[in-house]
Coordinates of C-alpha atoms and ligand atoms in Angstrom, one line a residue:
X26 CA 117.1 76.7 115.3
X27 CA 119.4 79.9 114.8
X28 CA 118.4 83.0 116.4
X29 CA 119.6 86.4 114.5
X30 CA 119.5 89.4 116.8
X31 CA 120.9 92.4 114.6
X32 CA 122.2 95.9 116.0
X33 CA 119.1 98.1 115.0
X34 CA 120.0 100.7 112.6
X35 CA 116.9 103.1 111.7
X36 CA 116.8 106.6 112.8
X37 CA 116.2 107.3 116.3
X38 CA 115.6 103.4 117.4
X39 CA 117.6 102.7 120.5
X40 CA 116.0 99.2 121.2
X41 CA 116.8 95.6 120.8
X42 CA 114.6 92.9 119.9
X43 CA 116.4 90.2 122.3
X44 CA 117.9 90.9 125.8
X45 CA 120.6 88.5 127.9
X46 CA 117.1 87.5 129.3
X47 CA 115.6 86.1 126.5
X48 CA 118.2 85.2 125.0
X49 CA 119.2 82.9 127.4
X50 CA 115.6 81.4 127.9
X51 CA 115.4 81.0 124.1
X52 CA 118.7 79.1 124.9
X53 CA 117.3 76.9 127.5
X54 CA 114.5 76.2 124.9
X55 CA 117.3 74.9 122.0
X56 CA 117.8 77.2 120.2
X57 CA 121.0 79.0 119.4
X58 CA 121.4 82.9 119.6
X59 CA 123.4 84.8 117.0
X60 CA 124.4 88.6 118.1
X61 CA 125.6 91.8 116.6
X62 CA 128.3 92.9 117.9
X63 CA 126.8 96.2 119.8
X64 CA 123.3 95.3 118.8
X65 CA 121.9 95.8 122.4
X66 CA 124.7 98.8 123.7
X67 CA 122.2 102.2 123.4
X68 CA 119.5 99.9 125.7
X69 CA 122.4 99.2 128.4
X70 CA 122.6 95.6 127.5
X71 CA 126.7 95.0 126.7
X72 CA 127.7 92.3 124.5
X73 CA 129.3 90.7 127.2
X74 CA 125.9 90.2 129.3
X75 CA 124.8 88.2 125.8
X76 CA 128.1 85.9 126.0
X77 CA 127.5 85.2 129.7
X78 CA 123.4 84.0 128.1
X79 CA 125.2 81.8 125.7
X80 CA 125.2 83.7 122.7
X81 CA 127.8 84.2 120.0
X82 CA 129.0 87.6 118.4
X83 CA 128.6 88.5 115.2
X84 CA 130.8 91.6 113.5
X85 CA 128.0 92.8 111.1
X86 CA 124.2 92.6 110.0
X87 CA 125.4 90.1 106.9
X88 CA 127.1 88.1 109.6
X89 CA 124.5 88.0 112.3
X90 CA 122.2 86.8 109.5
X91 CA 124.1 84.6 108.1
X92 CA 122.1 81.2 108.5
X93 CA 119.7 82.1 110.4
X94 CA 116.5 80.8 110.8
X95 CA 115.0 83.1 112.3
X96 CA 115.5 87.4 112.7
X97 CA 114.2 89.4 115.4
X98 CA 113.9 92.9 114.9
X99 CA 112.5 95.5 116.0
X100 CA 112.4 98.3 112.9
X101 CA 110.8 97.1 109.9
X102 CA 114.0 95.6 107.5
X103 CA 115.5 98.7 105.1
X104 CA 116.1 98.0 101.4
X105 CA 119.6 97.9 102.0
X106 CA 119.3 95.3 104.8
X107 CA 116.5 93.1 102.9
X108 CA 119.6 92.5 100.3
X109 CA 121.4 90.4 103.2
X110 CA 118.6 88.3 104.4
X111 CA 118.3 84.9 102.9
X112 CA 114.9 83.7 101.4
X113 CA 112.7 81.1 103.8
X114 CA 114.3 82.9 107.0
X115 CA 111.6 84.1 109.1
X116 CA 111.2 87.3 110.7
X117 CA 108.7 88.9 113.8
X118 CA 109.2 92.8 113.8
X119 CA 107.1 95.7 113.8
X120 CA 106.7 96.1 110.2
X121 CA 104.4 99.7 110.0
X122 CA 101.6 97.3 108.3
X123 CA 99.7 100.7 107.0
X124 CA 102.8 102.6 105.6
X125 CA 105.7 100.2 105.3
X126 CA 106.5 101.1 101.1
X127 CA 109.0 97.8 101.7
X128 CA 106.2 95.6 102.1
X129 CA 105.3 93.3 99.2
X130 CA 109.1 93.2 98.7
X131 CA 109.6 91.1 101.6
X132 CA 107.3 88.5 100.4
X133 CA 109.6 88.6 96.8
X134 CA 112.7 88.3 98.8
X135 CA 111.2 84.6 99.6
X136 CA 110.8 85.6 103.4
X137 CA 108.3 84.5 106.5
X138 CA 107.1 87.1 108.5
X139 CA 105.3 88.2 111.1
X140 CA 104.1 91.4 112.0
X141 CA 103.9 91.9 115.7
X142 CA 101.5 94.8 115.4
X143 CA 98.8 92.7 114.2
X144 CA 99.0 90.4 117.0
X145 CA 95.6 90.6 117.7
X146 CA 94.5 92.7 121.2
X147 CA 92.7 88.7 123.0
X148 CA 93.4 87.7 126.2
X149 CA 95.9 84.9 125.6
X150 CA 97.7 87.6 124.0
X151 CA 98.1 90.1 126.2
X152 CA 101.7 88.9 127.1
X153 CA 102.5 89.2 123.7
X154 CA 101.3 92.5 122.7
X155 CA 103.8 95.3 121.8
X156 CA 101.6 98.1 120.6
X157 CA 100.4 98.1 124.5
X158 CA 104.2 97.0 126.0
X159 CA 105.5 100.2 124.1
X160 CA 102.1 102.6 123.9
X161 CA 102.4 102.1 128.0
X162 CA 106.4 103.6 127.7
X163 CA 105.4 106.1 125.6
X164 CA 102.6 107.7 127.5
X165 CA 104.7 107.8 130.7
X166 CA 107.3 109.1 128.9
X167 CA 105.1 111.9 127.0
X168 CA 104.4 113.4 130.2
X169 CA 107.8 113.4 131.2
X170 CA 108.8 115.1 127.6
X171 CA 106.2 118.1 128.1
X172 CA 107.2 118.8 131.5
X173 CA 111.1 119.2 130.1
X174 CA 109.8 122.2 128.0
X175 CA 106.8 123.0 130.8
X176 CA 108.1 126.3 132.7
X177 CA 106.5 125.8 135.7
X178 CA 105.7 122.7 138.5
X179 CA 103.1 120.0 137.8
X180 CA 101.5 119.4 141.2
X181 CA 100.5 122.4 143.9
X182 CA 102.4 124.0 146.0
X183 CA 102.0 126.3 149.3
X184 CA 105.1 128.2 149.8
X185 CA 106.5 130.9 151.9
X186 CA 106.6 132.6 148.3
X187 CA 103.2 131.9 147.9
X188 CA 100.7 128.9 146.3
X189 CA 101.8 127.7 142.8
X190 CA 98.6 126.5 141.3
X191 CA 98.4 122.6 139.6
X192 CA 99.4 122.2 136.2
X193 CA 96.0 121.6 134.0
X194 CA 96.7 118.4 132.0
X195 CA 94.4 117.5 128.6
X196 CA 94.8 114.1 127.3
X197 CA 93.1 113.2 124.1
X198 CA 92.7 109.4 123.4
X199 CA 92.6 107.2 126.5
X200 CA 94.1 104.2 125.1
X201 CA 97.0 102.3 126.4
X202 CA 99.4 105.8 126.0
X203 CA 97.0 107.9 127.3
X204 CA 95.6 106.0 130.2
X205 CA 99.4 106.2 131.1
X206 CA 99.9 109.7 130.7
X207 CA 97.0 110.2 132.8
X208 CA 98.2 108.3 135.9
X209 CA 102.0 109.7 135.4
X210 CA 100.6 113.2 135.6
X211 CA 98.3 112.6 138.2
X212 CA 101.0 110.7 140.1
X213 CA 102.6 114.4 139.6
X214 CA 100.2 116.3 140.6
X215 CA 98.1 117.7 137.8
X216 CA 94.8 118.6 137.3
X217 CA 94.0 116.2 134.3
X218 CA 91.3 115.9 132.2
X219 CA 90.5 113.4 128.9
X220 CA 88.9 112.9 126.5
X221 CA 88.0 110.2 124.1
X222 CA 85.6 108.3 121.3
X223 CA 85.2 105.4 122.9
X224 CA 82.4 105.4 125.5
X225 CA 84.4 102.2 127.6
X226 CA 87.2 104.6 128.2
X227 CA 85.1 106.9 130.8
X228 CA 84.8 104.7 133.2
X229 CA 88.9 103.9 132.9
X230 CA 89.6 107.6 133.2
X231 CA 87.5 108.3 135.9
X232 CA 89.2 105.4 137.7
X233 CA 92.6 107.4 137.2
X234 CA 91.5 110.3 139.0
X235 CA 90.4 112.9 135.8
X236 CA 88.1 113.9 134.3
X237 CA 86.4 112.8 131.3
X238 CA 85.3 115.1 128.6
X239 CA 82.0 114.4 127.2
X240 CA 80.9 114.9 123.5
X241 CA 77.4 114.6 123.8
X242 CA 76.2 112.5 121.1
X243 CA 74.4 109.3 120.9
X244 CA 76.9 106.7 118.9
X245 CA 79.9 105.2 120.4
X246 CA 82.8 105.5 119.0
X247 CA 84.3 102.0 119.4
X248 CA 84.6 99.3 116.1
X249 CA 84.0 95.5 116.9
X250 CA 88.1 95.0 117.5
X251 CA 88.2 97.5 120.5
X252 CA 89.8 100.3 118.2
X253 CA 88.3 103.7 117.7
X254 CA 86.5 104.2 114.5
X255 CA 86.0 107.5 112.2
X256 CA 83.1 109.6 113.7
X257 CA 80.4 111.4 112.1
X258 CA 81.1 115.8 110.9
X259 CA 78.1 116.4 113.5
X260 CA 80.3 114.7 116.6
X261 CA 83.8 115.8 114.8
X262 CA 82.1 119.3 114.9
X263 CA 81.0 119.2 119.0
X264 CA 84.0 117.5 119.9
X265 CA 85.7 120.3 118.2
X266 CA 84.0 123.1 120.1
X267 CA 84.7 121.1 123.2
X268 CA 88.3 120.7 122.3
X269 CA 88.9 124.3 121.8
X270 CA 87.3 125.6 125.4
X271 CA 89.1 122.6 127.1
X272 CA 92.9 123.3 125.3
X273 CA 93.2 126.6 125.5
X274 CA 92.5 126.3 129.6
X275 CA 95.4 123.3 129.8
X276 CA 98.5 123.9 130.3
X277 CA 100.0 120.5 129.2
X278 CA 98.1 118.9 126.4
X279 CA 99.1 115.1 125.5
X280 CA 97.1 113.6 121.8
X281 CA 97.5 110.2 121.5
X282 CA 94.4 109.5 119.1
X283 CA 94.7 107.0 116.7
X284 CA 92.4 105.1 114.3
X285 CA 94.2 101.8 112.8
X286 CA 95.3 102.2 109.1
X287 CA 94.3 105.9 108.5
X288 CA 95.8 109.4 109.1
X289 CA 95.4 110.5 113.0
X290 CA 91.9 112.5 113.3
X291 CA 93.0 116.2 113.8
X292 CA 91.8 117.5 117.2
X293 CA 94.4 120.6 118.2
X294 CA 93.8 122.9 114.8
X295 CA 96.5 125.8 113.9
X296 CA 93.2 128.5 115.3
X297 CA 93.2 126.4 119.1
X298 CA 97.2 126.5 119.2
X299 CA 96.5 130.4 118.4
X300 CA 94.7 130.5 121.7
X301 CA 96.6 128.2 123.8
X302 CA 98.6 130.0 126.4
X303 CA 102.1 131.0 125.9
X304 CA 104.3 128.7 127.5
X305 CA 101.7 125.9 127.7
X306 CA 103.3 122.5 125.8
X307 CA 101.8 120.0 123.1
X308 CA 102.9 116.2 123.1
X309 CA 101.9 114.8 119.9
X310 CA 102.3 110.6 120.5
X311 CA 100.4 111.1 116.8
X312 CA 102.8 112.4 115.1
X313 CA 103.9 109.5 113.1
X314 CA 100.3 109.1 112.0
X315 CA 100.7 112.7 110.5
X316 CA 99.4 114.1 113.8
X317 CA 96.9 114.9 115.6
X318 CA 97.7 119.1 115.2
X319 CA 98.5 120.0 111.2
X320 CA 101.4 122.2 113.0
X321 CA 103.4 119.0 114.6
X322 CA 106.5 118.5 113.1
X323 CA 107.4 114.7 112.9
X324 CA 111.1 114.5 115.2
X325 CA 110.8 118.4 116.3
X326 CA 110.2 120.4 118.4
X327 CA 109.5 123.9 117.9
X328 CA 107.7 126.7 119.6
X329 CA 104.5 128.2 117.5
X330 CA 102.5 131.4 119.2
X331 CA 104.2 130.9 122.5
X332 CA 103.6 127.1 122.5
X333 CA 105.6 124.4 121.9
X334 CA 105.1 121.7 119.8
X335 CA 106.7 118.1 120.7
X336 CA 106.3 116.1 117.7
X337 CA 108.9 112.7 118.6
X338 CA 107.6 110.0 117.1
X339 CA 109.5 107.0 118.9
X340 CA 109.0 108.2 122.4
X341 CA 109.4 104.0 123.3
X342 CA 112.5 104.5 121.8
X343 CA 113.9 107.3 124.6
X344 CA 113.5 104.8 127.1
X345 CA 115.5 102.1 126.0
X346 CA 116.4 100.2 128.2
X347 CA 112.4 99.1 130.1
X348 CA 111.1 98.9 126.2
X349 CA 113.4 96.4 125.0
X350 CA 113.4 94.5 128.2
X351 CA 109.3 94.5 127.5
X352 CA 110.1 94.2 123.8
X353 CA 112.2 91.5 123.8
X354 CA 109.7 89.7 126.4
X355 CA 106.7 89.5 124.4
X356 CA 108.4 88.4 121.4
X357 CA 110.0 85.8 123.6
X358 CA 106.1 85.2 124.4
X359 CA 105.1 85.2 121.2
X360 CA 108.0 82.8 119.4
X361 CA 108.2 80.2 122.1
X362 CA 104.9 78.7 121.9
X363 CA 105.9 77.9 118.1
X364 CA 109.1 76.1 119.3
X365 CA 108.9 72.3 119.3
X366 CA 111.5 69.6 120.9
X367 CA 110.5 67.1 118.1
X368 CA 110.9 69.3 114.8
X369 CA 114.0 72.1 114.1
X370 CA 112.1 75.5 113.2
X371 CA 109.1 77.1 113.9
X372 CA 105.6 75.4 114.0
X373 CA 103.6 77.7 112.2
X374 CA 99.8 77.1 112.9
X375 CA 97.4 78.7 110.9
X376 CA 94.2 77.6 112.8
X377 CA 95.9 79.5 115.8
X378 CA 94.2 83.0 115.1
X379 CA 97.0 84.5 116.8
X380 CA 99.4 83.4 114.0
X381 CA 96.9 83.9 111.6
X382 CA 96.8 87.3 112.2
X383 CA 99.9 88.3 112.7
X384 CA 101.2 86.5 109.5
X385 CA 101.8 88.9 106.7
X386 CA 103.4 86.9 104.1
X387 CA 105.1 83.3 104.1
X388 CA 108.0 81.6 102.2
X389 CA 107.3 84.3 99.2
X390 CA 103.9 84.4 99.4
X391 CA 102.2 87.8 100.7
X392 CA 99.2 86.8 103.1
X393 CA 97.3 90.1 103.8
X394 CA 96.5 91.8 100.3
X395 CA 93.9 94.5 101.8
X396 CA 97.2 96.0 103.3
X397 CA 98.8 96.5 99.9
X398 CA 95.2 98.2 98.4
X399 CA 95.7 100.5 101.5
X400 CA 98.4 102.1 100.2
X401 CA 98.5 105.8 99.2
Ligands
NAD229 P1 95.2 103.5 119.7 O1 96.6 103.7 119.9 O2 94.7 102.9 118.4 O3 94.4 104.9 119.9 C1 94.6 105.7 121.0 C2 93.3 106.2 121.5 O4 92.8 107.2 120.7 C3 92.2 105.2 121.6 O5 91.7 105.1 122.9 C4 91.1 105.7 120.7 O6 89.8 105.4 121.1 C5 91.4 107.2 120.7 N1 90.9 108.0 119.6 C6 90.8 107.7 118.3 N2 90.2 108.7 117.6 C7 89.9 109.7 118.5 C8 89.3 111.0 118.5 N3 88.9 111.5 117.3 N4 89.1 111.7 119.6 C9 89.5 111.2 120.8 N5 90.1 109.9 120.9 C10 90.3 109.2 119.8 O7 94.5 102.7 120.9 P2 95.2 101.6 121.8 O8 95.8 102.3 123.0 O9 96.0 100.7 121.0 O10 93.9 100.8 122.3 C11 92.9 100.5 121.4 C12 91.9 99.6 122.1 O11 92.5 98.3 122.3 C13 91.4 100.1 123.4 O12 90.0 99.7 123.5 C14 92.2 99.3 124.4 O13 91.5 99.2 125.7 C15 92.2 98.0 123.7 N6 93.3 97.1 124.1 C16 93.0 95.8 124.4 C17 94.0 95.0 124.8 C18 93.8 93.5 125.2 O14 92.6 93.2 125.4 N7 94.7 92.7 125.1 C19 95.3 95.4 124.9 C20 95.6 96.7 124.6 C21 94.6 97.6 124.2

């Protein structure tokens, strides 16, 4: 079984999908590992450190893909390098399931792959999950990103000066990201507050030190898979009112808010940023899912009414180094139970709901047609 790591080459990805770490477990499981030359250099992990695992070199992408059985990745594959992939090799990357335009051509170009964000959220998969592995980076990270545009110190201070007053933090969506942000900015001293759809996340909050926001309406905001689901114009309309008093008080304001497979629900509008404080900061972890504020620039940042607007939408990505280690593990996780002494290649089993779920198309044929009608 041949292993393909490539050198990642979308726009601001810094990760690798294999470390000398995994690569040599996948090593000590019999396989062998194929890497680009420089594939894992912007996470810290020199190509030396992959020889020392047991891995060979390869000079390009065609190389590293050249027979391979099987390609791990972490950007979904471009046209251009779609066009050097061989049909029946298998591939686990992210894939962007809801926007990916690429989609059904992977199935043409005769491929098997999986689609690590639909590994589904169970408990025998936790190990395995890389929305949380990377949604756990990017919320720590977030905080970190406001306060390099935040004027003034996070946590009080008495000083001979006088007392600098806590930074007020508002986090919106208390998922895997924002639970993070909250703990890294109460770890910093903030005065944090949160809100979110989901009545289970309370509880989670509270246990985090902040404060959570209440919309008070009756339904819960939580679908059968965990995920948030689209709320009602009478709670969109309190939590509105709500969001308003409790932005334009905060100082820091990180939306994370996300609802699988549709635009981000917009919580900051242009009139709240109008009344926000100058100098206070917006992270928007949404911004890839248009945003959760209509004035976030996707990979900006820019300064509207006194406030600035972080719109990144790879925050994972700027810490390099921890997300591909974390990466690279759960696909390690995730591969290895497929690997069998007795056979070459993977054991795909479809009554394992795990790979069932995560299986978006397989030697040509495209598995999940609902994500094809989704597309605008
Ligand atoms: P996500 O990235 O899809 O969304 C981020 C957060 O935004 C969620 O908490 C969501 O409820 C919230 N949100 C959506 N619309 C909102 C709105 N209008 N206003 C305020 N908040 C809004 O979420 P996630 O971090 O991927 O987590 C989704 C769920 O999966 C959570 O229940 C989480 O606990 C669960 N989860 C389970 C496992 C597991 O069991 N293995 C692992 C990770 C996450």
């Amino acid at each position: 079984m041949r292993i393909a790591v490539p050198a990642e080459t979308s726009a601001h990805e810094t990760r690798v999908a294999a470390t000398p770490e995994t690569v040599k477990k996948f090593i000590a499981l019999g396989c062998q590992c194929v890497v680009q030359q420089g594939a894992g250099e912007s996470a810290d992990f020199a190509d030396a450190a992959y020889v020392e695992a047991g891995a060979t070199l390869a000079a390009s992408f065609a190389e590293v893909c050249l027979d391979a059985d099987l390609l791990l990745k972490v950007s979904p594959l471009s046209r251009d390098e779609l066009g050097s992939v061989a049909s029946g090799t298998v591939v686990a990357s992210l894939f962007a399931p809801y926007s990916n335009p690429l989609l059904a051509s992977y199935a043409e170009a005769g491929l098997t792959c999986f689609c690590l964000e639909m590994i589904p959220r169970i408990s025998r998969a936790q190990n395995m999950d890389v929305l949380s592995s990377q949604a756990n980076i990017a919320g720590y990270k977030s905080v970190l990103l406001a306060l390099e545009h935040y004027k003034s110190f996070m946590p009080m201070l008495m000083t001979a000066a006088g007392t600098v007053q806590p930074a007020k933090v508002l986090v919106m969506g208390a998922g895997v990201a924002g639970l993070q942000a909250i703990a890294t900015a109460r770890r910093l001293g903030a005065l944090v507050e949160a809100f979110d759809v989901r009545a289970a996340a309370k509880e989670q909050v509270h246990s985090l030190g902040a404060k959570f926001v209440e919309v008070p309406v009756d339904a819960d905001g939580e679908d059968a898979g965990g995920y948030a689901k689209e709320m009602s114009d009478a709670y969109k309309q309190k939590q509105a009112e709500l969001i308003a008093k409790h932005a334009t008080a905060a100082d820091i304001v990180i939306t994370t808010a996300l609802i699988p497979g549709r635009p981000a629900p917009v919580l900051i509008t242009e009139e709240t940023v109008s009344k926000m404080k100058a100098g206070s900061v917006i992270v928007d972890m949404a911004a890839e899912a248009g945003g959760n504020c209509p004035l976030t620039e996707k990979d900006a940042v820019w300064i509207k009414d006194g406030v600035t607007l972080v719109g990144i939408s790879n925050i994972a990505a700027l810490m390099a180094t921890d997300a591909s280690q974390l990466f690279a593990r759960n696909v390690l996780n995730f591969i290895s139970p497929m690997l069998s002494a007795e056979q070459d290649g993977l054991s795909i089993n479809m009554d394992d709901e795990v790979i069932a779920a995560s299986l978006i198309c397989r030697a040509g044929e495209f598995l999940k047609p609902q994500l094809l009608g989704n597309r605008e």
